[in-house]
JSON list of C-alpha atoms in Angstrom, two decimals:
[
{"chain": "Y", "resi": 1, "resn": "MET", "atom": "CA", "xyz": [12.76, -2.37, -9.92]},
{"chain": "Y", "resi": 2, "resn": "ALA", "atom": "CA", "xyz": [12.90, -4.80, -7.54]},
{"chain": "Y", "resi": 3, "resn": "SER", "atom": "CA", "xyz": [9.73, -5.96, -6.42]},
{"chain": "Y", "resi": 4, "resn": "LEU", "atom": "CA", "xyz": [9.57, -7.21, -2.16]},
{"chain": "Y", "resi": 5, "resn": "LEU", "atom": "CA", "xyz": [7.51, -10.20, -0.02]},
{"chain": "Y", "resi": 6, "resn": "ILE", "atom": "CA", "xyz": [6.12, -7.81, 2.71]},
{"chain": "Y", "resi": 7, "resn": "THR", "atom": "CA", "xyz": [7.60, -10.40, 4.92]},
{"chain": "Y", "resi": 8, "resn": "GLU", "atom": "CA", "xyz": [10.85, -9.18, 2.87]},
{"chain": "Y", "resi": 9, "resn": "LEU", "atom": "CA", "xyz": [10.37, -5.22, 3.73]},
{"chain": "Y", "resi": 10, "resn": "PRO", "atom": "CA", "xyz": [13.59, -3.15, 4.15]},
{"chain": "Y", "resi": 11, "resn": "ASP", "atom": "CA", "xyz": [14.65, -1.93, 7.88]},
{"chain": "Y", "resi": 12, "resn": "ASP", "atom": "CA", "xyz": [13.84, 1.42, 7.00]},
{"chain": "Y", "resi": 13, "resn": "VAL", "atom": "CA", "xyz": [10.42, 1.12, 5.54]},
{"chain": "Y", "resi": 14, "resn": "ALA", "atom": "CA", "xyz": [7.89, 3.06, 8.34]},
{"chain": "Y", "resi": 15, "resn": "GLN", "atom": "CA", "xyz": [6.12, 1.01, 10.75]},
{"chain": "Y", "resi": 16, "resn": "VAL", "atom": "CA", "xyz": [3.23, 2.44, 9.47]},
{"chain": "Y", "resi": 17, "resn": "VAL", "atom": "CA", "xyz": [3.60, 1.23, 6.28]},
{"chain": "Y", "resi": 18, "resn": "ARG", "atom": "CA", "xyz": [4.38, -2.11, 7.36]},
{"chain": "Y", "resi": 19, "resn": "GLU", "atom": "CA", "xyz": [1.40, -1.95, 9.76]},
{"chain": "Y", "resi": 20, "resn": "VAL", "atom": "CA", "xyz": [-0.87, -1.46, 6.25]},
{"chain": "Y", "resi": 21, "resn": "ALA", "atom": "CA", "xyz": [0.72, -4.14, 4.68]},
{"chain": "Y", "resi": 22, "resn": "ARG", "atom": "CA", "xyz": [0.32, -6.63, 7.22]},
{"chain": "Y", "resi": 23, "resn": "TYR", "atom": "CA", "xyz": [-3.19, -6.28, 7.19]},
{"chain": "Y", "resi": 24, "resn": "LEU", "atom": "CA", "xyz": [-3.81, -5.96, 3.62]},
{"chain": "Y", "resi": 25, "resn": "GLU", "atom": "CA", "xyz": [-1.67, -9.18, 2.99]},
{"chain": "Y", "resi": 26, "resn": "VAL", "atom": "CA", "xyz": [-4.17, -11.14, 5.53]},
{"chain": "Y", "resi": 27, "resn": "ARG", "atom": "CA", "xyz": [-6.75, -9.93, 3.18]},
{"chain": "Y", "resi": 28, "resn": "THR", "atom": "CA", "xyz": [-5.32, -10.94, -0.05]},
{"chain": "Y", "resi": 29, "resn": "GLU", "atom": "CA", "xyz": [-3.36, -13.89, -1.43]},
{"chain": "Y", "resi": 30, "resn": "ASP", "atom": "CA", "xyz": [-0.81, -12.67, -3.98]},
{"chain": "Y", "resi": 31, "resn": "LEU", "atom": "CA", "xyz": [0.19, -9.46, -2.69]},
{"chain": "Y", "resi": 32, "resn": "VAL", "atom": "CA", "xyz": [3.66, -7.64, -3.09]},
{"chain": "Y", "resi": 33, "resn": "VAL", "atom": "CA", "xyz": [4.92, -4.49, -1.77]},
{"chain": "Y", "resi": 34, "resn": "ALA", "atom": "CA", "xyz": [7.53, -3.01, -4.88]},
{"chain": "Y", "resi": 35, "resn": "ASP", "atom": "CA", "xyz": [9.73, -0.22, -4.13]},
{"chain": "Y", "resi": 36, "resn": "HIS", "atom": "CA", "xyz": [9.41, 1.10, -8.05]},
{"chain": "Y", "resi": 37, "resn": "THR", "atom": "CA", "xyz": [7.66, 4.50, -8.09]},
{"chain": "Y", "resi": 38, "resn": "HIS", "atom": "CA", "xyz": [4.09, 3.99, -10.63]},
{"chain": "Y", "resi": 39, "resn": "GLU", "atom": "CA", "xyz": [3.21, 7.82, -11.00]},
{"chain": "Y", "resi": 40, "resn": "GLU", "atom": "CA", "xyz": [6.10, 9.37, -9.83]},
{"chain": "Y", "resi": 41, "resn": "LEU", "atom": "CA", "xyz": [5.35, 8.59, -6.61]},
{"chain": "Y", "resi": 42, "resn": "ARG", "atom": "CA", "xyz": [7.24, 10.54, -4.05]},
{"chain": "Y", "resi": 43, "resn": "GLU", "atom": "CA", "xyz": [10.22, 9.12, -2.03]},
{"chain": "Y", "resi": 44, "resn": "GLY", "atom": "CA", "xyz": [9.29, 7.13, 1.15]},
{"chain": "Y", "resi": 45, "resn": "ALA", "atom": "CA", "xyz": [6.16, 6.09, -0.82]},
{"chain": "Y", "resi": 46, "resn": "TYR", "atom": "CA", "xyz": [5.23, 2.40, -1.33]},
{"chain": "Y", "resi": 47, "resn": "SER", "atom": "CA", "xyz": [2.29, 0.74, -4.37]},
{"chain": "Y", "resi": 48, "resn": "ILE", "atom": "CA", "xyz": [1.31, -1.97, -2.93]},
{"chain": "Y", "resi": 49, "resn": "ALA", "atom": "CA", "xyz": [0.15, -4.38, -5.83]},
{"chain": "Y", "resi": 50, "resn": "TYR", "atom": "CA", "xyz": [-2.21, -7.44, -6.52]},
{"chain": "Y", "resi": 51, "resn": "GLU", "atom": "CA", "xyz": [-2.24, -10.42, -9.05]},
{"chain": "Y", "resi": 52, "resn": "GLY", "atom": "CA", "xyz": [-5.31, -10.68, -10.09]},
{"chain": "Y", "resi": 53, "resn": "GLN", "atom": "CA", "xyz": [-8.04, -9.08, -10.00]},
{"chain": "Y", "resi": 54, "resn": "TYR", "atom": "CA", "xyz": [-8.12, -5.48, -11.55]},
{"chain": "Y", "resi": 55, "resn": "ASP", "atom": "CA", "xyz": [-10.41, -3.00, -8.84]},
{"chain": "Y", "resi": 56, "resn": "TRP", "atom": "CA", "xyz": [-8.97, -3.93, -5.78]},
{"chain": "Y", "resi": 57, "resn": "PRO", "atom": "CA", "xyz": [-7.28, -0.55, -4.53]},
{"chain": "Y", "resi": 58, "resn": "PHE", "atom": "CA", "xyz": [-10.72, 1.15, -4.96]},
{"chain": "Y", "resi": 59, "resn": "HIS", "atom": "CA", "xyz": [-12.83, -1.47, -3.25]},
{"chain": "Y", "resi": 60, "resn": "PHE", "atom": "CA", "xyz": [-10.61, -0.87, -0.76]},
{"chain": "Y", "resi": 61, "resn": "THR", "atom": "CA", "xyz": [-10.60, 3.03, -0.53]},
{"chain": "Y", "resi": 62, "resn": "GLU", "atom": "CA", "xyz": [-14.14, 2.82, -0.38]},
{"chain": "Y", "resi": 63, "resn": "GLU", "atom": "CA", "xyz": [-14.42, 1.07, 2.42]},
{"chain": "Y", "resi": 64, "resn": "VAL", "atom": "CA", "xyz": [-11.77, 3.19, 4.34]},
{"chain": "Y", "resi": 65, "resn": "PHE", "atom": "CA", "xyz": [-13.99, 6.23, 3.09]},
{"chain": "Y", "resi": 66, "resn": "ARG", "atom": "CA", "xyz": [-16.51, 4.45, 4.41]},
{"chain": "Y", "resi": 67, "resn": "LYS", "atom": "CA", "xyz": [-14.69, 3.79, 7.94]},
{"chain": "Y", "resi": 68, "resn": "THR", "atom": "CA", "xyz": [-15.70, -0.26, 8.06]},
{"chain": "Y", "resi": 69, "resn": "VAL", "atom": "CA", "xyz": [-11.48, -0.22, 8.01]},
{"chain": "Y", "resi": 70, "resn": "ASP", "atom": "CA", "xyz": [-9.34, 0.66, 10.03]},
{"chain": "Y", "resi": 71, "resn": "VAL", "atom": "CA", "xyz": [-6.10, 3.16, 8.57]},
{"chain": "Y", "resi": 72, "resn": "PRO", "atom": "CA", "xyz": [-3.45, 5.21, 10.28]},
{"chain": "Y", "resi": 73, "resn": "ARG", "atom": "CA", "xyz": [-4.86, 8.71, 10.35]},
{"chain": "Y", "resi": 74, "resn": "ASP", "atom": "CA", "xyz": [-1.83, 9.78, 8.82]},
{"chain": "Y", "resi": 75, "resn": "LEU", "atom": "CA", "xyz": [-1.53, 7.38, 6.51]},
{"chain": "Y", "resi": 76, "resn": "PHE", "atom": "CA", "xyz": [-2.92, 8.49, 2.90]},
{"chain": "Y", "resi": 77, "resn": "LEU", "atom": "CA", "xyz": [-3.77, 5.65, 0.48]},
{"chain": "Y", "resi": 78, "resn": "GLU", "atom": "CA", "xyz": [-5.07, 6.76, -3.51]},
{"chain": "Y", "resi": 79, "resn": "ALA", "atom": "CA", "xyz": [-6.05, 4.03, -5.53]},
{"chain": "Y", "resi": 80, "resn": "GLY", "atom": "CA", "xyz": [-3.70, 4.05, -8.65]},
{"chain": "Y", "resi": 81, "resn": "THR", "atom": "CA", "xyz": [-4.83, 2.83, -12.77]},
{"chain": "Y", "resi": 82, "resn": "GLY", "atom": "CA", "xyz": [-6.85, 0.15, -11.02]},
{"chain": "Y", "resi": 83, "resn": "TRP", "atom": "CA", "xyz": [-4.69, -3.06, -9.85]},
{"chain": "Y", "resi": 84, "resn": "PHE", "atom": "CA", "xyz": [-2.48, -0.46, -7.33]},
{"chain": "Y", "resi": 85, "resn": "LEU", "atom": "CA", "xyz": [-2.21, 1.05, -3.93]},
{"chain": "Y", "resi": 86, "resn": "ALA", "atom": "CA", "xyz": [-0.29, 4.43, -3.48]},
{"chain": "Y", "resi": 87, "resn": "VAL", "atom": "CA", "xyz": [1.13, 3.84, -0.01]},
{"chain": "Y", "resi": 88, "resn": "TYR", "atom": "CA", "xyz": [2.46, 7.46, 1.25]},
{"chain": "Y", "resi": 89, "resn": "PRO", "atom": "CA", "xyz": [3.86, 7.74, 4.81]},
{"chain": "Y", "resi": 90, "resn": "PRO", "atom": "CA", "xyz": [3.78, 11.20, 6.79]},
{"chain": "Y", "resi": 91, "resn": "LYS", "atom": "CA", "xyz": [6.39, 13.03, 5.92]},
{"chain": "Y", "resi": 92, "resn": "GLU", "atom": "CA", "xyz": [9.11, 13.16, 8.37]},
{"chain": "Y", "resi": 93, "resn": "ASP", "atom": "CA", "xyz": [10.66, 16.49, 9.19]}
]
């Protein structure tokens, strides 16, 4: 269960995940992308956790719903248990 800083993401992380991670990194402090699977995320999905406020994933997904933030069309984001955001890149065939 290693945690990675956004700047240290492995090369095989999808570009769309990198873009969202960088977008969030600019807007939050102490952001960490984790390679572990909260809530049994499917292979290729990542969780983004913010050390601090617990409700930021819900605020972010609400802004996505309101279309005030620009998220790639084929990327699915889901607020977890109040402290992490699940990032599901498109499945590759």
